[in-house]
CSV table of C-alpha atoms and ligand atoms in Angstrom, one decimal:
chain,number,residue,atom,x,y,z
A,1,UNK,CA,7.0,-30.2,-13.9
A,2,UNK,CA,9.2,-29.9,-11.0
A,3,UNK,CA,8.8,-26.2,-9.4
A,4,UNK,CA,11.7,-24.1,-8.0
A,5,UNK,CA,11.6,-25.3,-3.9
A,6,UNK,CA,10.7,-21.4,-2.8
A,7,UNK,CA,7.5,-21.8,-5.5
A,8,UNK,CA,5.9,-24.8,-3.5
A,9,UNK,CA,5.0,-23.0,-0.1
A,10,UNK,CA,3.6,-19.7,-2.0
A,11,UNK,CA,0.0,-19.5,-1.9
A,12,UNK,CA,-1.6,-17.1,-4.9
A,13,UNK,CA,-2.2,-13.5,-3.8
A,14,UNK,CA,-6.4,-13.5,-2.7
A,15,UNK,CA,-7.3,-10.1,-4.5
A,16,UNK,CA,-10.2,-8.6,-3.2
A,17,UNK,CA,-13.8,-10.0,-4.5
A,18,UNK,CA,-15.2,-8.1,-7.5
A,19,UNK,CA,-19.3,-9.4,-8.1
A,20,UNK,CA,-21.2,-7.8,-10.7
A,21,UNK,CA,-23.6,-5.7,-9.5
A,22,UNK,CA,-22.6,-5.9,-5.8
A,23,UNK,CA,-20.8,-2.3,-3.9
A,24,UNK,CA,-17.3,-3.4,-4.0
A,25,UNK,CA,-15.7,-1.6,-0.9
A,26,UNK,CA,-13.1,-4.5,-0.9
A,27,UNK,CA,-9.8,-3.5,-2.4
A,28,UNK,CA,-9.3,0.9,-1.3
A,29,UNK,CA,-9.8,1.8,-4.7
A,30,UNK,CA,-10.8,5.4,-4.9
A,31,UNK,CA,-14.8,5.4,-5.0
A,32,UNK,CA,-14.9,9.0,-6.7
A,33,UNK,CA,-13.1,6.6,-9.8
A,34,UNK,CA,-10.4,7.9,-12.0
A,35,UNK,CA,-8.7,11.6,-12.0
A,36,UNK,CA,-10.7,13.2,-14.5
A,37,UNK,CA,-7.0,14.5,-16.1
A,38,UNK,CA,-5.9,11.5,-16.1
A,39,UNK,CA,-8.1,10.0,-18.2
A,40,UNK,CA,-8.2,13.4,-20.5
A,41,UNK,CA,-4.5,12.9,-20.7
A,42,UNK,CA,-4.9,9.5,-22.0
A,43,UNK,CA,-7.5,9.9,-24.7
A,44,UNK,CA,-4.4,11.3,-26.6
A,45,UNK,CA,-2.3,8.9,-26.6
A,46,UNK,CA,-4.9,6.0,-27.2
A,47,UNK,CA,-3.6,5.5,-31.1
A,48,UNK,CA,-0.1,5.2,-29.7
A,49,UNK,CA,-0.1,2.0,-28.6
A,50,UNK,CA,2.2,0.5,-31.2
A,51,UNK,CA,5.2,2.3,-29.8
A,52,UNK,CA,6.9,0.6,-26.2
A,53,UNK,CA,6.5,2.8,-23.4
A,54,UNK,CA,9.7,5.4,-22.4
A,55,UNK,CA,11.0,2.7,-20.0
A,56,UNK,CA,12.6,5.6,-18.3
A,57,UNK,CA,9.9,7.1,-17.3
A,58,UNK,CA,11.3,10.7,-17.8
A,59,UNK,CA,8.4,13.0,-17.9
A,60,UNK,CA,7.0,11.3,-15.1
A,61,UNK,CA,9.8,11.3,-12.9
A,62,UNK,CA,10.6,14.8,-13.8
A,63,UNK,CA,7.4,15.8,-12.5
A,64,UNK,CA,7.1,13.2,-10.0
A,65,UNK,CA,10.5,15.1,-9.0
A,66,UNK,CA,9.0,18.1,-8.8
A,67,UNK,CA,6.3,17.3,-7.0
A,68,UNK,CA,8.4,15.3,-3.8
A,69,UNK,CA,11.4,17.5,-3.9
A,70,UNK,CA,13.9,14.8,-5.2
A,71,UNK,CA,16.0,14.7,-8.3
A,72,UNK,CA,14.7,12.1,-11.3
A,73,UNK,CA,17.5,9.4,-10.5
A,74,UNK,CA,15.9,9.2,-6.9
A,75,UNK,CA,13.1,7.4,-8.3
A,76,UNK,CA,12.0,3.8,-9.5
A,77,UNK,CA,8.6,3.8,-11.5
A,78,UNK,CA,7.1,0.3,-11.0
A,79,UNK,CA,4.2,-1.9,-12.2
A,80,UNK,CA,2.3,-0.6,-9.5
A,81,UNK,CA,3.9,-0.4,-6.2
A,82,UNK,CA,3.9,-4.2,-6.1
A,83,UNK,CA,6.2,-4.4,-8.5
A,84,UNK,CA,8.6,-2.4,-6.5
A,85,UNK,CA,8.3,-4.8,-3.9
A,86,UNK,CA,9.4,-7.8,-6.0
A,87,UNK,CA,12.3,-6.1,-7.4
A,88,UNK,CA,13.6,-5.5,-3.9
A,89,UNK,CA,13.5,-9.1,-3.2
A,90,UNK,CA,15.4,-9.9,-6.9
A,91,UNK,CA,17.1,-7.5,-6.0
A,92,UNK,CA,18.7,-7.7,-2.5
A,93,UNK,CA,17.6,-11.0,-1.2
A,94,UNK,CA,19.7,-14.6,-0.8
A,95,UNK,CA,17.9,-18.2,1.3
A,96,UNK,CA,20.6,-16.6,3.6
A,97,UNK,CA,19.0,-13.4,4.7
A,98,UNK,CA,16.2,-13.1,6.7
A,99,UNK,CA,13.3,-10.1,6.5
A,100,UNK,CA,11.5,-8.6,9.1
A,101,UNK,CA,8.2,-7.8,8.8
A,102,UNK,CA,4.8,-7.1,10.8
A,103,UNK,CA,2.4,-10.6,11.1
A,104,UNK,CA,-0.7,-8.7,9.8
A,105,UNK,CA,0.1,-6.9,7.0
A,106,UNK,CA,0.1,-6.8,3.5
A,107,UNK,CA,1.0,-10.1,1.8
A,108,UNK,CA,3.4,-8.7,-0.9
A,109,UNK,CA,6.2,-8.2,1.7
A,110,UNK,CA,5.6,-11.8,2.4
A,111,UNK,CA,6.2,-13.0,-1.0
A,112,UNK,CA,8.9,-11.0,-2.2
A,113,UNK,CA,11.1,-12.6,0.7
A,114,UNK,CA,9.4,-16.5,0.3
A,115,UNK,CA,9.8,-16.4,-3.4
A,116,UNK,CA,13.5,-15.7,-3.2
A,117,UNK,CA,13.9,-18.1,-0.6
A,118,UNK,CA,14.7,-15.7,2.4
A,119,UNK,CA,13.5,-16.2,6.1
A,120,UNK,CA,10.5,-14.3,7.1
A,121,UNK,CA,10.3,-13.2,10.6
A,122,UNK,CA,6.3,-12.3,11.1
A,123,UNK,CA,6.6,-10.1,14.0
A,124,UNK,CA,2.8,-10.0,15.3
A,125,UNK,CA,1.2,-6.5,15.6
A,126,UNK,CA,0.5,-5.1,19.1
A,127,UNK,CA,-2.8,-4.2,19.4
A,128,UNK,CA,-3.1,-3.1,15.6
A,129,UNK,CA,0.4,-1.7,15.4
A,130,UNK,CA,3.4,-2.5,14.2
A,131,UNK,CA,5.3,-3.5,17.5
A,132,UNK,CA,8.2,-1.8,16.5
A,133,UNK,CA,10.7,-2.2,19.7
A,134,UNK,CA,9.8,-6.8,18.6
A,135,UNK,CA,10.7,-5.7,15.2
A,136,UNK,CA,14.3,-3.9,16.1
A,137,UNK,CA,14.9,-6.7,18.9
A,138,UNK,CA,14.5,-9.4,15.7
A,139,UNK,CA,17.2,-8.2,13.9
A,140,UNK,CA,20.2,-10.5,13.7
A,141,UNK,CA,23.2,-10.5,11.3
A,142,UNK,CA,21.2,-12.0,8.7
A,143,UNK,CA,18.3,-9.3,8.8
A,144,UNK,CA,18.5,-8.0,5.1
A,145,UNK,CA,15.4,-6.1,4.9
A,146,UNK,CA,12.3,-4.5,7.1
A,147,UNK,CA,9.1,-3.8,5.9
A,148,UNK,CA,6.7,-1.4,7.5
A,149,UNK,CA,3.5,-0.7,6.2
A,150,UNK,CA,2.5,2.9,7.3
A,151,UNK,CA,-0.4,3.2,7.8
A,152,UNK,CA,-0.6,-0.7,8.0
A,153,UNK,CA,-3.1,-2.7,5.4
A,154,UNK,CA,-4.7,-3.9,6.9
A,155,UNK,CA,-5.6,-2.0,10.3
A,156,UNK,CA,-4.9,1.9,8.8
A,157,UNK,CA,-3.0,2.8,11.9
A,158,UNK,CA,0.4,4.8,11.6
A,159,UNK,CA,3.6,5.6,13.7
A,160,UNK,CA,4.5,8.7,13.9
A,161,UNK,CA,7.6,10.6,12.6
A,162,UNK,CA,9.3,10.7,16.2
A,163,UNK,CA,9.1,7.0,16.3
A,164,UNK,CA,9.7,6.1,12.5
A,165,UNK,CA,12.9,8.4,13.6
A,166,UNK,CA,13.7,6.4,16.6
A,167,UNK,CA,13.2,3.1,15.5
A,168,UNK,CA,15.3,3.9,12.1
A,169,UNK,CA,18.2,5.7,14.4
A,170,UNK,CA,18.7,1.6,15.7
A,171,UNK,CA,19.0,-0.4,12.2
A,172,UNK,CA,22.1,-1.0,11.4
A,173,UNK,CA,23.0,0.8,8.0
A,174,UNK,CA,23.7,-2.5,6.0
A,175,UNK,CA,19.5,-3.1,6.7
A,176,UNK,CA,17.1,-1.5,4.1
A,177,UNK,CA,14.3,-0.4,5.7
A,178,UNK,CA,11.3,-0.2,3.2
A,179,UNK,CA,8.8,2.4,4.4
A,180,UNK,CA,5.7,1.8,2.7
A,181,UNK,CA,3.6,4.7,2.2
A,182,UNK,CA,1.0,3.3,-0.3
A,183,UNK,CA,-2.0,5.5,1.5
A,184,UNK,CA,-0.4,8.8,2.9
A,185,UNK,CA,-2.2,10.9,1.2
A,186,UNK,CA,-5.4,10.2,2.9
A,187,UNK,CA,-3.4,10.4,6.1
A,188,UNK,CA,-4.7,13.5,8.0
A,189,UNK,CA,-2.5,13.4,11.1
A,190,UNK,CA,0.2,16.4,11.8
A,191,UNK,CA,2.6,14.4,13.1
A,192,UNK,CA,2.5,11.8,10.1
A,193,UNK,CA,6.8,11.2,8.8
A,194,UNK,CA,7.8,13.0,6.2
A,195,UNK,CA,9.4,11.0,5.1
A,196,UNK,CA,11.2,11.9,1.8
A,197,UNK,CA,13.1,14.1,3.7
A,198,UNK,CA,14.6,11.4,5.9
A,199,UNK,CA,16.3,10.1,2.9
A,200,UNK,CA,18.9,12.7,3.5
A,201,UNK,CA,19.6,10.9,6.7
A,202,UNK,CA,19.4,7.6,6.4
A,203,UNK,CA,20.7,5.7,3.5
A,204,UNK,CA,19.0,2.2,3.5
A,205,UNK,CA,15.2,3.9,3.4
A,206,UNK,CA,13.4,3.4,0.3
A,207,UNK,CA,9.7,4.9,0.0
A,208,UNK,CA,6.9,3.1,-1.8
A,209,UNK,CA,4.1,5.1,-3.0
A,210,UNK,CA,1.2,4.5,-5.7
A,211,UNK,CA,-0.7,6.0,-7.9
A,212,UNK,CA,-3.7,3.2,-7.4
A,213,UNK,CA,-5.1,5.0,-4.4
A,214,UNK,CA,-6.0,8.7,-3.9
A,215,UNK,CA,-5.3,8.9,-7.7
A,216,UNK,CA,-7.8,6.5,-9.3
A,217,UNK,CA,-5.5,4.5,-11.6
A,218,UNK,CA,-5.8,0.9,-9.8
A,219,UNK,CA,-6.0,-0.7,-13.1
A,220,UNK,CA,-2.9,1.1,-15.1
A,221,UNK,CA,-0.4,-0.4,-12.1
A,222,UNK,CA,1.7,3.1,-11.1
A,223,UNK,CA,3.8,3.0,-8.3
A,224,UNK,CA,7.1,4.1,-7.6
A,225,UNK,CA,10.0,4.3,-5.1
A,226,UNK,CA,11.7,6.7,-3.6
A,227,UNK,CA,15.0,6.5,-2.5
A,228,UNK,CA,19.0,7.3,-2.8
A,229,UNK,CA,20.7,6.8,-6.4
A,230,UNK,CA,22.4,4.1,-5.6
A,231,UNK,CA,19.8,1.6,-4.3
A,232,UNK,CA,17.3,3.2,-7.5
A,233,UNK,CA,20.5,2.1,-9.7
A,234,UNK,CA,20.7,-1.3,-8.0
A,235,UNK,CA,16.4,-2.2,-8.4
A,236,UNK,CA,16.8,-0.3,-12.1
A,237,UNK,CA,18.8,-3.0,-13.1
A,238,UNK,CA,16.1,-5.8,-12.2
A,239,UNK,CA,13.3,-4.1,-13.6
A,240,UNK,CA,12.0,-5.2,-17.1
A,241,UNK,CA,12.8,-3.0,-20.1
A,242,UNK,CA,9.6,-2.1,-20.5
A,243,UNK,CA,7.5,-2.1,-17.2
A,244,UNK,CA,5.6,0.3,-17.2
A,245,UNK,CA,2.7,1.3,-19.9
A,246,UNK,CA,2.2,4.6,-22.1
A,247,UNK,CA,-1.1,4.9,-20.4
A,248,UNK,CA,-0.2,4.3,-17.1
A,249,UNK,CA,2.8,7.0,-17.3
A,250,UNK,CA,1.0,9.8,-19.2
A,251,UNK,CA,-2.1,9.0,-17.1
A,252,UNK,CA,0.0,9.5,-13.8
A,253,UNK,CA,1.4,12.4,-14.7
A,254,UNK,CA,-1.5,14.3,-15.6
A,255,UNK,CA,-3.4,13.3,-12.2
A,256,UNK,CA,-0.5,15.1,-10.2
A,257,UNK,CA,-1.8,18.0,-11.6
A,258,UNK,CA,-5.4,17.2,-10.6
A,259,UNK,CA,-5.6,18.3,-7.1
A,260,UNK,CA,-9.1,19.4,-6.7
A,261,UNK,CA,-9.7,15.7,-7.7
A,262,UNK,CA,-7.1,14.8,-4.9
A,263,UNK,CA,-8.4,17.7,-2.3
A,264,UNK,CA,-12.3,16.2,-3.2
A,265,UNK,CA,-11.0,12.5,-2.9
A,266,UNK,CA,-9.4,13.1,0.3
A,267,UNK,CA,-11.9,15.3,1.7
A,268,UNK,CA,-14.6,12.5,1.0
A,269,UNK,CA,-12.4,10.3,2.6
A,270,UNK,CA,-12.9,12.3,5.7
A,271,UNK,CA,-16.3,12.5,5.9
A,272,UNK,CA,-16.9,8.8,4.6
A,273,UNK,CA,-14.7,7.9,7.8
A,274,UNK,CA,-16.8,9.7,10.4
A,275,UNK,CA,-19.9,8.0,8.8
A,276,UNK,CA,-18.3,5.0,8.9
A,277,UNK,CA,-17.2,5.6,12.6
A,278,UNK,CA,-20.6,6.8,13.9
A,279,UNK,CA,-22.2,4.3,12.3
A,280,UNK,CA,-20.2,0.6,13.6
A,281,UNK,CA,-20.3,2.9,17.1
A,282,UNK,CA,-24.1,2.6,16.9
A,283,UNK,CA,-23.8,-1.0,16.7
A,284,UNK,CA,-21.6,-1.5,19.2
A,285,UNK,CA,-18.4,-2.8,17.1
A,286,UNK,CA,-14.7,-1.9,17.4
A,287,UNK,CA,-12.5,-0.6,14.8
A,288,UNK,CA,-8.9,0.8,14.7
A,289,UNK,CA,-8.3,4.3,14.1
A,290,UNK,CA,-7.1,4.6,11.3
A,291,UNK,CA,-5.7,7.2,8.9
A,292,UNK,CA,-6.3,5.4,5.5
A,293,UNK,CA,-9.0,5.2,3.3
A,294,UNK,CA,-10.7,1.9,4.8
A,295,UNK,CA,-11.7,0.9,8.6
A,296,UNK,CA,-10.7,-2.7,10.1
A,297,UNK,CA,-13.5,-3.9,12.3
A,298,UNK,CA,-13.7,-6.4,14.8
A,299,UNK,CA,-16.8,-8.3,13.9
A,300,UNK,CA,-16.6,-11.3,16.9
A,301,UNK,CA,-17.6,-14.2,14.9
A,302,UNK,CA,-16.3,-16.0,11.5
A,303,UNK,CA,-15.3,-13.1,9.4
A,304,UNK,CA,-16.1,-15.3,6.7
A,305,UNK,CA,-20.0,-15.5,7.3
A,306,UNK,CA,-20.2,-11.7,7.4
A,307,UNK,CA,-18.5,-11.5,4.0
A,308,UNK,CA,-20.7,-14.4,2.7
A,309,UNK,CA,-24.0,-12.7,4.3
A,310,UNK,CA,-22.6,-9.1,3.6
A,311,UNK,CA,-22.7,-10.0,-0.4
A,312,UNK,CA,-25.9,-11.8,-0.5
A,313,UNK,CA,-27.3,-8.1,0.9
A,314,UNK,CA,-25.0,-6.4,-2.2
A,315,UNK,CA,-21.7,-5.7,-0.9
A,316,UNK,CA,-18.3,-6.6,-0.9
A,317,UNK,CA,-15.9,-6.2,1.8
A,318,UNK,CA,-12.8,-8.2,2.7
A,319,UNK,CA,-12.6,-11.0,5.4
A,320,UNK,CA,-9.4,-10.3,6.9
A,321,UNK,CA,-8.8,-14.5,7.5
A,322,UNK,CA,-5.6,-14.3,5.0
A,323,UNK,CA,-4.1,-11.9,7.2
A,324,UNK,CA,-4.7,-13.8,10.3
A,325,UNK,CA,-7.4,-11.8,11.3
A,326,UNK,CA,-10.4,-14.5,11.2
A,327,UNK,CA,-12.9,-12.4,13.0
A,328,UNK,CA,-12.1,-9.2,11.3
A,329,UNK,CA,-13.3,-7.1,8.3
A,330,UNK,CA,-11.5,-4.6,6.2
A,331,UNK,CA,-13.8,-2.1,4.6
A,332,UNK,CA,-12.7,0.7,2.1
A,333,UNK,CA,-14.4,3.8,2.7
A,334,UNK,CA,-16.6,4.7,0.4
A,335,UNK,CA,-19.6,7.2,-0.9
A,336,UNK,CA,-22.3,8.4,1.5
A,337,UNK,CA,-24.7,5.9,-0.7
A,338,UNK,CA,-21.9,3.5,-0.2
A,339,UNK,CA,-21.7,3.8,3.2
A,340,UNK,CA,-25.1,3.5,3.8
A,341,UNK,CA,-25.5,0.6,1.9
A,342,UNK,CA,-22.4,-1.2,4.0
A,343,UNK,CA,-23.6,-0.4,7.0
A,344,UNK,CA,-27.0,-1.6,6.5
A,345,UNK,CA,-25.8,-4.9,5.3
A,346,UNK,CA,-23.3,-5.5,7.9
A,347,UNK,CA,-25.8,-4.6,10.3
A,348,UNK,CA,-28.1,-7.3,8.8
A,349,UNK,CA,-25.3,-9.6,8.7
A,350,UNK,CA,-24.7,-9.7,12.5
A,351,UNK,CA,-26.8,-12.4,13.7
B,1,PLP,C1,0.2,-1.3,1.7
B,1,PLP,C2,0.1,-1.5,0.2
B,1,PLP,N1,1.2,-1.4,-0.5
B,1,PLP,C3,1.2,-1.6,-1.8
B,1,PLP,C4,0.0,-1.9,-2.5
B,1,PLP,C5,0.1,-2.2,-3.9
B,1,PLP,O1,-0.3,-1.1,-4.7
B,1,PLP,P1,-0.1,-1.0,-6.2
B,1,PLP,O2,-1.5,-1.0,-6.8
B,1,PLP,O3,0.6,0.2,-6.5
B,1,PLP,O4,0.6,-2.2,-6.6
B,1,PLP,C6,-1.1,-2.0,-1.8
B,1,PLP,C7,-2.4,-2.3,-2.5
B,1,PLP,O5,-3.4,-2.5,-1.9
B,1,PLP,C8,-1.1,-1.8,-0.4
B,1,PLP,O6,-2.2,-1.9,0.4
């Protein structure tokens, strides 16, 4: 069978390695596990599951509203955040527009502008950070769409609000720029964007946020966007009826209300880190600083061979070769045990 032409060049998303029995520190899934009221919250709704989902959303967003500071219609729920990022392309994107977006970050961005037959332009990071001043001098008359990760997956640095503000101030209004925010709540820096408030300026921003993070809820796929009414009513209209589960939405809801699980999540994110820190310090490694909830490590050598050896010893990381990283590692950030463990076998792997 004879594919669409923009389906032959896509290569299948690599999703991070899950082995049975092994320390999987490979995806940033939250290793305290799932809000505790979320999962409360969902034991009640466990017989429901032969009515369809509100595919409005509306007690979510109304409390999703609350929490941000928006009003409902200023908000897309999606089949996790990557959803979001394929409804953009449906949504906006022609083979005549190109998209701007940084070399090595995540490879969502990627495929929602391939799959619809746009032009990437892959501008490459500068020494871990989107290169921002490359990225505005690529725009052309066909630039549709920019995508900037912040903090980036896969390096966890950021850009502050003085530069996300300078660097939006020179798009030209008929661009979207599509912030994505998928860790900020882990991010502990003052001068971190915030960024729902420069929706009032700007009117081709659109946040992405998720639930699969600092919230636990990975597996239920709840992410949203945030953004003026009229690009939400522009992406509504591509979204499937129905995209978004029972669970999922009741689950999410509930773990907005669960912030000591957030505050003890993010908190163990901060001390994980400085573990983490101390310990690829002692053996002599470099990493980015980085305000997320994993650590990208220059290991000087096939990154490939330190995931291989690295899972014989009982943990999984992520070789960063797909992002055109080969002798780098991503590595979540994970439980004192956790971290331990990681650095014992990465230590062991470095031969
Ligand atoms: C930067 C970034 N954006 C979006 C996502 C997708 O998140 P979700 O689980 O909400 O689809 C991820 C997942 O790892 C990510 O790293």
């Amino acid at each position: 069978m004879k594919t669409r032409e923009t389906i032959q060049n896509l290569i299948p998303y690599s999703a991070g390695v899950k082995v049975p029995g092994a320390i999987k520190l490979s995806s940033n899934e939250n290793p305290l596990g799932t809000s505790p009221k979320a999962t409360q919250a969902m034991k009640q709704y466990l017989d429901q599951s032969f009515i369809y989902p509100d595919g409005a959303y509306s007690e979510l967003r109304t409390r999703l509203s609350q929490h941000l500071g928006t009003q409902n219609d200023n908000l897309i729920i999606g089949n996790g955040s990557d959803e979001i990022i394929t409804l953009l392309g449906l949504t906006y994107l022609t083979p005549n527009d190109e998209v701007i977006l940084a070399k090595e970050t995540f490879s969502e961005y990627l495929f929602a502008t391939k799959i619809m037959g746009a032009t990437p332009i892959q501008v490459p990071l500068k020494e871990g950070y989107h290169d921002l001043e490359a990225m505005e001098a690529s725009i052309t008359s066909s630039t549709k769409m920019i995508f900037i990760c912040n903090p980036n997956n896969p390096t966890g640095t950021y850009w502050p609000e003085k530069d996300i503000l300078k660097f939006l101030d020179k798009v030209p209004s008929e661009v979207l720029v599509v912030l994505d925010e998928a860790y900020n709540e882990y991010v502990r820096a003052e001068d971190y964007p915030h960024s729902v408030n420069l929706l009032n300026k700007y009117n081709n921003l659109i946040i992405l946020r998720t639930f699969s993070k600092i919230y636990g809820l990975a597996a239920l796929r709840v992410g949203y966007g945030i953004s003026n009414k009229d690009i939400i009513q522009d992406i509504w209209k591509a979204k499937q009826p129905f995209n978004v589960g029972t669970l999922g939405q009741v689950a999410a809801k509930a773990a907005l209300d669960d912030r000591d699980f957030v505050i003890q999540s993010f908190q163990s994110n901060k001390t994980g880190l400085a573990q983490l820190e101390e310990g690829l310090t002692s053996l002599g490694l470099f990493y980015y600083p980085t305000q997320a909830n994993f650590i990208c490590v220059n290991v000087n050598q096939d990154s490939k061979k330190i995931f291989d050896r690295m899972l014989k010893a009982g943990v999984t990381i992520r070789s960063l070769i797909s992002f055109g990283m080969p002798e780098w590692i991503r590595i979540t950030i994970g439980t004192e045990k956790q971290n331990l463990a990681v650095l014992k076998a990465l230590k062991e792997s470095l031969i």
